[in-house]
Amino acid sequence: MRTVPLLTALCGLALSVPAHAASVWAGAWGYAPADSDAREPEQPPGTYRYRVRLTQAGDALQLSFSNAEGDRPLAIATVGIADPSAATGTEIGANPLRPLTFSGQSGIALPEGHTVVSDPLAAPFRVGQDVIVSVTFTTPTRPARTNLGLEMAFAPAGAEPLFTPIKVRSYLSLASVRAKRAPCTVVAFGDSITDGFLGLSPQTRGWPGRLAERLAALPSARRCGVVNMGISGNRVLRRGRATSALDRFWRDVASVPNVTHVIFLEGINDIGAGKDSGPEATAPDQLVQGYRQFVARAHALGIRVIGGTMTPALHAGYMSPAKERTRQAVNAAIRTGAIFDDVVDFDAAVRDPASPADLRPDYDPGDHLHPNDAGLRAMGDAVDLSALRPAN
């Protein structure tokens, strides 16, 4: 089937979108905000480009930009989207860059702790379509470090901007589309393993990216969008990297339009960052209580939560035999089915049969904690798609 480039489709369409009672907004891509600090390099005023793969189809697009964990107020001058000029990378070639606005204006202030949402842009968008999002800041930025796979570039302000690849956390936090029907939207919620920290594939970002590929192959009535809200270093019970999972539920789950399911994989950082014993150790019942608190928040909004077992990490730098016993105890509690609405056994998908406390050797990139691309794909394949069936 011949596809129409985004910018060709945009020609003649209005940039403002009237309300459509029969349509819904649904999350199509996500990147949860995380904190940066003085150790991160400052970038001068300039333009970021992000390559985004949409997981929902629709007839309009809306973007959110977040400074929720930033260390300074920012100012956005312009935002635009374009078709990429190649199968990979952030180049747009001769493709036109079409502007998005904020309450009708081209720019907007982005204070510390705040998120801003663009006006909708009317155009047809496809499942699996890549778009280049370009955002220009008139202020210096200090973006946080990020995983390896997401494609992005930066160019300092100047007469002839020169874009070079950069690996920092995106200020773009959510892309949503307006659809006549969006059966379900899945938020993949967790830490670095959900974030895809050591995944090298820009086309398939972590296990949520593989899950999105599988869902995209289903008939439209069964197809869910996937929004990745993993943060490397995040914890369930207390602040680690970014605010705790319990506190960021409202920011990174409840804010996603049409969210129907959450796949929750988190807790290894709580265990690893604690002590082996004593009051500074994380006990299994503490994590289980945290999980139940998360589920209570989701159920209050009618969202189903699928709990993922924590993946093997015995020989990771911050683990120990005592902490491994905690991981095993928590996983056993998850597998009972008494905490979450459903369970995905990520542990079983990537563990070494000969040494179940460790990753399979072919899934271990060397740090004994983060699965490589092959391991992340195995995790994405472990999700039972029937658990994501729309409610109606």
Short mmCIF file of C-alpha atoms in Angstrom, two decimals:
data_model
loop_
_atom_site.label_atom_id
_atom_site.label_comp_id
_atom_site.label_asym_id
_atom_site.label_seq_id
_atom_site.Cartn_x
_atom_site.Cartn_y
_atom_site.Cartn_z
CA MET A 1 0.00 0.00 0.00
CA ARG A 2 1.36 3.42 -0.96
CA THR A 3 1.76 5.74 2.03
CA VAL A 4 1.50 9.52 1.87
CA PRO A 5 4.33 11.48 3.49
CA LEU A 6 3.29 13.42 6.56
CA LEU A 7 4.03 16.86 5.16
CA THR A 8 2.28 16.13 1.88
CA ALA A 9 -0.78 15.07 3.85
CA LEU A 10 -0.58 18.25 5.90
CA CYS A 11 -0.98 20.51 2.89
CA GLY A 12 -4.28 22.30 3.01
CA LEU A 13 -5.14 21.14 6.54
CA ALA A 14 -5.85 23.62 9.32
CA LEU A 15 -3.49 23.74 12.24
CA SER A 16 -6.30 24.10 14.77
CA VAL A 17 -8.56 21.12 15.40
CA PRO A 18 -12.23 21.40 16.40
CA ALA A 19 -13.68 18.97 18.92
CA HIS A 20 -15.00 15.69 17.54
CA ALA A 21 -17.40 13.95 19.88
CA ALA A 22 -16.83 10.56 18.24
CA SER A 23 -13.04 10.74 18.56
CA VAL A 24 -10.70 10.16 21.49
CA TRP A 25 -7.16 11.24 22.29
CA ALA A 26 -4.71 8.45 23.00
CA GLY A 27 -1.04 8.25 23.97
CA ALA A 28 1.21 7.20 21.08
CA TRP A 29 4.78 7.70 22.41
CA GLY A 30 6.35 8.67 25.71
CA TYR A 31 9.60 9.56 27.46
CA ALA A 32 9.29 10.25 31.18
CA PRO A 33 11.22 13.27 32.50
CA ALA A 34 14.17 12.64 34.82
CA ASP A 35 16.45 14.88 36.81
CA SER A 36 19.76 16.29 35.72
CA ASP A 37 22.39 17.87 37.94
CA ALA A 38 25.56 19.93 37.78
CA ARG A 39 27.53 16.96 36.45
CA GLU A 40 25.55 17.01 33.22
CA PRO A 41 26.93 19.27 30.48
CA GLU A 42 25.05 22.45 29.70
CA GLN A 43 23.88 22.99 26.13
CA PRO A 44 23.67 26.51 24.70
CA PRO A 45 20.48 27.88 23.15
CA GLY A 46 19.68 25.79 20.11
CA THR A 47 17.50 23.11 18.55
CA TYR A 48 16.91 19.47 19.46
CA ARG A 49 15.57 16.96 16.98
CA TYR A 50 13.91 13.77 18.22
CA ARG A 51 12.93 10.82 16.04
CA VAL A 52 9.62 9.48 17.37
CA ARG A 53 7.83 6.28 16.32
CA LEU A 54 4.08 6.52 16.80
CA THR A 55 2.19 3.51 18.16
CA GLN A 56 -1.33 4.83 17.56
CA ALA A 57 -3.00 6.02 14.37
CA GLY A 58 -5.04 9.18 14.24
CA ASP A 59 -6.02 12.33 12.39
CA ALA A 60 -4.27 14.87 14.65
CA LEU A 61 -1.15 15.05 16.82
CA GLN A 62 -0.50 16.83 20.11
CA LEU A 63 2.88 17.07 21.89
CA SER A 64 3.83 17.59 25.54
CA PHE A 65 7.16 19.02 26.70
CA SER A 66 8.27 18.61 30.29
CA ASN A 67 10.63 20.44 32.60
CA ALA A 68 9.27 18.52 35.61
CA GLU A 69 12.74 17.49 36.81
CA GLY A 70 14.78 20.35 35.35
CA ASP A 71 17.12 22.65 37.25
CA ARG A 72 16.19 25.93 35.53
CA PRO A 73 13.35 27.70 33.71
CA LEU A 74 13.39 27.21 29.93
CA ALA A 75 11.89 29.04 26.99
CA ILE A 76 10.68 27.30 23.82
CA ALA A 77 10.85 29.49 20.72
CA THR A 78 9.44 27.12 18.10
CA VAL A 79 8.32 23.52 17.65
CA GLY A 80 7.81 21.73 14.36
CA ILE A 81 7.44 18.27 12.87
CA ALA A 82 8.68 16.82 9.60
CA ASP A 83 9.10 13.55 7.79
CA PRO A 84 12.56 11.98 8.17
CA SER A 85 14.55 11.87 4.97
CA ALA A 86 16.04 8.41 5.63
CA ALA A 87 15.20 5.12 7.31
CA THR A 88 17.33 6.11 10.30
CA GLY A 89 18.68 9.32 11.75
CA THR A 90 17.19 12.76 12.35
CA GLU A 91 17.79 14.40 8.98
CA ILE A 92 14.77 15.90 7.25
CA GLY A 93 16.48 16.88 4.00
CA ALA A 94 14.21 19.06 1.87
CA ASN A 95 11.09 18.00 3.76
CA PRO A 96 9.25 21.03 5.11
CA LEU A 97 9.05 21.58 8.85
CA ARG A 98 5.48 22.38 9.86
CA PRO A 99 5.00 24.44 13.04
CA LEU A 100 3.03 23.57 16.13
CA THR A 101 1.66 26.27 18.40
CA PHE A 102 0.83 26.78 22.06
CA SER A 103 -2.50 28.55 22.57
CA GLY A 104 -1.97 29.99 19.11
CA GLN A 105 1.58 31.24 19.81
CA SER A 106 4.80 29.84 18.33
CA GLY A 107 6.68 29.80 21.65
CA ILE A 108 6.04 29.32 25.34
CA ALA A 109 7.78 29.51 28.72
CA LEU A 110 8.61 26.17 30.35
CA PRO A 111 9.24 26.84 34.06
CA GLU A 112 10.89 24.38 36.43
CA GLY A 113 8.47 21.68 37.47
CA HIS A 114 6.04 22.33 34.64
CA THR A 115 4.78 20.65 31.46
CA VAL A 116 3.29 22.39 28.42
CA VAL A 117 1.01 20.92 25.76
CA SER A 118 0.87 22.04 22.15
CA ASP A 119 -2.20 22.81 20.15
CA PRO A 120 -3.33 19.87 17.99
CA LEU A 121 -1.98 19.59 14.46
CA ALA A 122 -4.40 18.05 11.97
CA ALA A 123 -2.98 15.39 9.65
CA PRO A 124 -3.26 11.62 9.17
CA PHE A 125 -0.77 9.61 11.25
CA ARG A 126 -0.07 5.89 10.92
CA VAL A 127 0.88 3.19 13.38
CA GLY A 128 4.65 2.72 13.17
CA GLN A 129 5.21 6.07 11.47
CA ASP A 130 8.40 7.95 12.34
CA VAL A 131 8.31 11.74 12.65
CA ILE A 132 11.05 14.20 13.47
CA VAL A 133 10.11 16.62 16.25
CA SER A 134 12.19 19.79 16.30
CA VAL A 135 12.17 22.07 19.36
CA THR A 136 14.20 25.27 19.64
CA PHE A 137 15.13 26.77 23.01
CA THR A 138 16.23 30.37 23.44
CA THR A 139 17.68 29.50 26.86
CA PRO A 140 20.56 27.17 27.77
CA THR A 141 19.45 23.66 28.73
CA ARG A 142 20.90 20.95 30.94
CA PRO A 143 19.19 17.73 29.81
CA ALA A 144 19.65 14.55 31.81
CA ARG A 145 21.60 11.57 30.51
CA THR A 146 19.60 8.86 28.76
CA ASN A 147 19.54 5.38 27.29
CA LEU A 148 21.55 4.65 24.16
CA GLY A 149 18.89 3.86 21.58
CA LEU A 150 16.73 6.94 21.05
CA GLU A 151 17.79 8.90 17.96
CA MET A 152 18.26 12.61 18.53
CA ALA A 153 20.50 15.48 17.47
CA PHE A 154 21.31 19.01 18.62
CA ALA A 155 22.43 22.18 16.86
CA PRO A 156 23.52 25.37 18.67
CA ALA A 157 21.76 28.52 17.56
CA GLY A 158 23.44 30.05 14.55
CA ALA A 159 23.01 31.16 10.98
CA GLU A 160 23.72 27.68 9.63
CA PRO A 161 22.77 25.13 12.30
CA LEU A 162 24.85 21.98 12.26
CA PHE A 163 23.08 19.01 13.83
CA THR A 164 25.19 16.37 15.53
CA PRO A 165 23.96 13.25 17.36
CA ILE A 166 23.54 13.65 21.11
CA LYS A 167 22.54 11.25 23.89
CA VAL A 168 20.53 13.13 26.49
CA ARG A 169 17.04 12.84 27.89
CA SER A 170 14.27 14.25 25.74
CA TYR A 171 12.31 17.33 26.73
CA LEU A 172 9.54 15.88 24.59
CA SER A 173 7.62 13.70 27.06
CA LEU A 174 4.45 12.61 25.28
CA ALA A 175 2.96 12.38 21.80
CA SER A 176 -0.79 11.81 21.58
CA VAL A 177 -3.02 11.31 18.56
CA ARG A 178 -6.72 11.83 18.01
CA ALA A 179 -8.39 8.68 16.77
CA LYS A 180 -11.92 7.70 15.88
CA ARG A 181 -11.32 4.56 17.90
CA ALA A 182 -8.44 3.72 20.25
CA PRO A 183 -9.15 0.31 21.78
CA CYS A 184 -6.47 0.51 24.45
CA THR A 185 -3.31 2.36 25.47
CA VAL A 186 -0.54 0.67 27.45
CA VAL A 187 1.88 2.59 29.66
CA ALA A 188 5.12 0.65 30.15
CA PHE A 189 6.22 1.83 33.57
CA GLY A 190 9.51 1.06 35.28
CA ASP A 191 13.21 1.74 35.59
CA SER A 192 16.19 1.41 33.24
CA ILE A 193 15.14 -2.02 31.95
CA THR A 194 11.87 -0.54 30.72
CA ASP A 195 13.68 2.59 29.56
CA GLY A 196 15.89 0.29 27.43
CA PHE A 197 19.09 1.64 28.97
CA LEU A 198 21.63 -0.55 27.14
CA GLY A 199 19.48 -1.23 24.10
CA LEU A 200 21.24 -0.06 20.96
CA SER A 201 18.33 -0.32 18.51
CA PRO A 202 16.80 3.07 17.70
CA GLN A 203 13.98 1.34 15.81
CA THR A 204 12.91 -0.81 18.80
CA ARG A 205 13.29 1.08 22.07
CA GLY A 206 13.52 -1.54 24.81
CA TRP A 207 10.97 -4.26 25.49
CA PRO A 208 8.08 -1.77 25.13
CA GLY A 209 9.25 -1.13 21.56
CA ARG A 210 9.11 -4.85 20.79
CA LEU A 211 5.66 -5.04 22.40
CA ALA A 212 4.52 -2.17 20.17
CA GLU A 213 5.74 -4.06 17.10
CA ARG A 214 3.66 -7.10 18.08
CA LEU A 215 0.57 -5.01 18.77
CA ALA A 216 0.93 -3.16 15.47
CA ALA A 217 0.52 -6.47 13.63
CA LEU A 218 -2.93 -7.07 15.17
CA PRO A 219 -6.22 -6.02 13.56
CA SER A 220 -7.11 -2.41 14.35
CA ALA A 221 -9.88 -3.44 16.76
CA ARG A 222 -7.29 -5.25 18.91
CA ARG A 223 -4.41 -2.85 18.58
CA CYS A 224 -3.07 -0.97 21.62
CA GLY A 225 -0.71 1.98 21.58
CA VAL A 226 2.38 1.80 23.81
CA VAL A 227 3.84 4.70 25.81
CA ASN A 228 7.26 4.04 27.40
CA MET A 229 7.55 5.79 30.77
CA GLY A 230 10.64 4.02 32.11
CA ILE A 231 13.32 6.02 33.95
CA SER A 232 16.80 4.65 34.57
CA GLY A 233 17.50 4.56 38.30
CA ASN A 234 13.89 5.03 39.38
CA ARG A 235 12.62 3.40 42.60
CA VAL A 236 9.21 2.40 43.88
CA LEU A 237 9.31 3.62 47.47
CA ARG A 238 11.54 6.66 47.50
CA ARG A 239 13.26 9.10 45.23
CA GLY A 240 16.12 7.63 43.24
CA ARG A 241 16.46 8.92 39.71
CA ALA A 242 13.43 11.20 39.51
CA THR A 243 10.61 11.11 42.01
CA SER A 244 9.38 7.72 43.25
CA ALA A 245 7.15 5.47 41.19
CA LEU A 246 4.29 6.08 43.59
CA ASP A 247 4.56 9.84 43.28
CA ARG A 248 5.09 9.92 39.53
CA PHE A 249 2.00 7.80 38.84
CA TRP A 250 -0.04 10.97 38.43
CA ARG A 251 2.50 12.63 36.17
CA ASP A 252 3.54 9.71 33.96
CA VAL A 253 0.47 7.45 33.93
CA ALA A 254 -2.68 9.42 34.75
CA SER A 255 -1.68 12.17 32.30
CA VAL A 256 -1.56 9.78 29.32
CA PRO A 257 -4.81 10.08 27.35
CA ASN A 258 -6.90 6.89 27.09
CA VAL A 259 -4.56 4.84 29.29
CA THR A 260 -6.23 1.48 29.91
CA HIS A 261 -3.33 -0.74 31.05
CA VAL A 262 -0.01 -0.38 32.84
CA ILE A 263 2.77 -2.95 32.65
CA PHE A 264 4.74 -2.37 35.84
CA LEU A 265 8.35 -3.53 36.23
CA GLU A 266 10.21 -1.91 39.09
CA GLY A 267 11.84 -2.65 42.44
CA ILE A 268 15.35 -3.86 41.68
CA ASN A 269 16.78 -0.39 42.44
CA ASP A 270 14.99 -0.31 45.79
CA ILE A 271 16.62 -3.64 46.65
CA GLY A 272 20.04 -2.88 45.19
CA ALA A 273 20.38 0.59 46.73
CA GLY A 274 19.53 -0.69 50.22
CA LYS A 275 21.60 -2.63 52.71
CA ASP A 276 21.70 -6.39 53.09
CA SER A 277 19.87 -6.18 56.41
CA GLY A 278 18.64 -3.78 59.05
CA PRO A 279 16.46 -0.69 58.75
CA GLU A 280 18.19 0.47 55.54
CA ALA A 281 17.43 -2.79 53.74
CA THR A 282 14.36 -3.09 51.52
CA ALA A 283 12.21 -5.93 52.78
CA PRO A 284 9.88 -7.93 50.50
CA ASP A 285 6.74 -6.77 52.31
CA GLN A 286 7.75 -3.14 51.83
CA LEU A 287 7.91 -3.56 48.06
CA VAL A 288 4.68 -5.53 47.99
CA GLN A 289 2.96 -2.76 49.93
CA GLY A 290 4.34 -0.23 47.43
CA TYR A 291 3.00 -2.30 44.56
CA ARG A 292 -0.43 -2.41 46.16
CA GLN A 293 -0.37 1.37 46.58
CA PHE A 294 0.43 1.78 42.88
CA VAL A 295 -2.36 -0.60 41.89
CA ALA A 296 -4.82 1.28 44.13
CA ARG A 297 -4.04 4.51 42.30
CA ALA A 298 -4.56 2.83 38.93
CA HIS A 299 -7.78 1.09 39.91
CA ALA A 300 -9.24 4.39 41.08
CA LEU A 301 -9.03 5.48 37.43
CA GLY A 302 -10.21 2.17 35.97
CA ILE A 303 -6.72 1.18 34.78
CA ARG A 304 -5.62 -2.47 34.86
CA VAL A 305 -2.07 -3.20 36.05
CA ILE A 306 0.05 -6.09 34.82
CA GLY A 307 2.95 -6.83 37.16
CA GLY A 308 6.31 -7.90 35.79
CA THR A 309 8.69 -10.11 37.75
CA MET A 310 12.11 -8.53 38.33
CA THR A 311 14.84 -9.85 36.06
CA PRO A 312 18.01 -11.59 37.36
CA ALA A 313 20.80 -9.41 38.73
CA LEU A 314 22.80 -11.40 41.32
CA HIS A 315 26.20 -10.33 39.98
CA ALA A 316 25.27 -6.71 39.31
CA GLY A 317 27.43 -4.27 41.24
CA TYR A 318 24.87 -3.34 43.88
CA MET A 319 23.40 -6.82 44.49
CA SER A 320 24.30 -9.59 46.97
CA PRO A 321 23.00 -13.05 47.94
CA ALA A 322 20.81 -11.45 50.63
CA LYS A 323 19.34 -9.00 48.12
CA GLU A 324 18.83 -11.83 45.64
CA ARG A 325 16.70 -13.61 48.22
CA THR A 326 14.59 -10.47 48.50
CA ARG A 327 14.16 -10.35 44.72
CA GLN A 328 13.10 -13.99 44.67
CA ALA A 329 10.63 -13.45 47.52
CA VAL A 330 9.04 -10.46 45.80
CA ASN A 331 8.83 -12.32 42.49
CA ALA A 332 7.11 -15.22 44.24
CA ALA A 333 4.55 -12.78 45.63
CA ILE A 334 3.99 -11.29 42.17
CA ARG A 335 3.47 -14.73 40.64
CA THR A 336 0.64 -15.54 43.07
CA GLY A 337 -1.55 -13.13 41.13
CA ALA A 338 -2.77 -11.53 44.35
CA ILE A 339 -1.14 -8.13 43.78
CA PHE A 340 -1.69 -7.26 40.13
CA ASP A 341 -4.53 -7.85 37.67
CA ASP A 342 -2.25 -10.05 35.58
CA VAL A 343 1.40 -11.10 35.53
CA VAL A 344 4.17 -11.21 32.92
CA ASP A 345 7.14 -13.34 33.94
CA PHE A 346 10.04 -11.26 32.64
CA ASP A 347 12.38 -13.15 34.96
CA ALA A 348 11.61 -16.47 33.27
CA ALA A 349 12.04 -14.88 29.83
CA VAL A 350 15.68 -13.86 30.34
CA ARG A 351 17.19 -15.94 33.17
CA ASP A 352 19.96 -18.46 32.66
CA PRO A 353 18.47 -21.97 33.12
CA ALA A 354 21.81 -23.15 34.49
CA SER A 355 22.04 -20.22 36.94
CA PRO A 356 18.57 -18.68 37.48
CA ALA A 357 19.90 -15.76 39.53
CA ASP A 358 21.75 -14.52 36.42
CA LEU A 359 20.83 -13.31 32.97
CA ARG A 360 21.29 -15.72 30.10
CA PRO A 361 24.84 -15.18 28.80
CA ASP A 362 23.58 -14.22 25.34
CA TYR A 363 21.30 -11.59 26.92
CA ASP A 364 23.95 -10.09 29.22
CA PRO A 365 25.88 -7.10 27.81
CA GLY A 366 28.39 -7.40 30.65
CA ASP A 367 26.90 -5.48 33.55
CA HIS A 368 24.78 -8.48 34.68
CA LEU A 369 21.76 -6.23 35.13
CA HIS A 370 20.44 -4.70 31.92
CA PRO A 371 19.39 -7.09 29.13
CA ASN A 372 20.81 -6.37 25.69
CA ASP A 373 18.62 -5.92 22.61
CA ALA A 374 18.08 -9.67 22.26
CA GLY A 375 17.04 -9.91 25.90
CA LEU A 376 14.76 -6.89 25.61
CA ARG A 377 13.08 -8.46 22.59
CA ALA A 378 12.56 -11.67 24.58
CA MET A 379 10.88 -9.60 27.29
CA GLY A 380 8.61 -7.91 24.75
CA ASP A 381 7.71 -11.32 23.40
CA ALA A 382 6.85 -12.58 26.90
CA VAL A 383 3.83 -10.30 27.27
CA ASP A 384 0.57 -12.19 26.72
CA LEU A 385 -1.35 -10.00 24.31
CA SER A 386 -4.66 -11.39 25.56
CA ALA A 387 -3.99 -9.55 28.84
CA LEU A 388 -4.20 -6.30 26.84
CA ARG A 389 -7.58 -7.02 25.32
CA PRO A 390 -9.81 -3.94 25.26
CA ALA A 391 -12.50 -3.86 27.93
CA ASN A 392 -15.29 -3.42 25.35
#
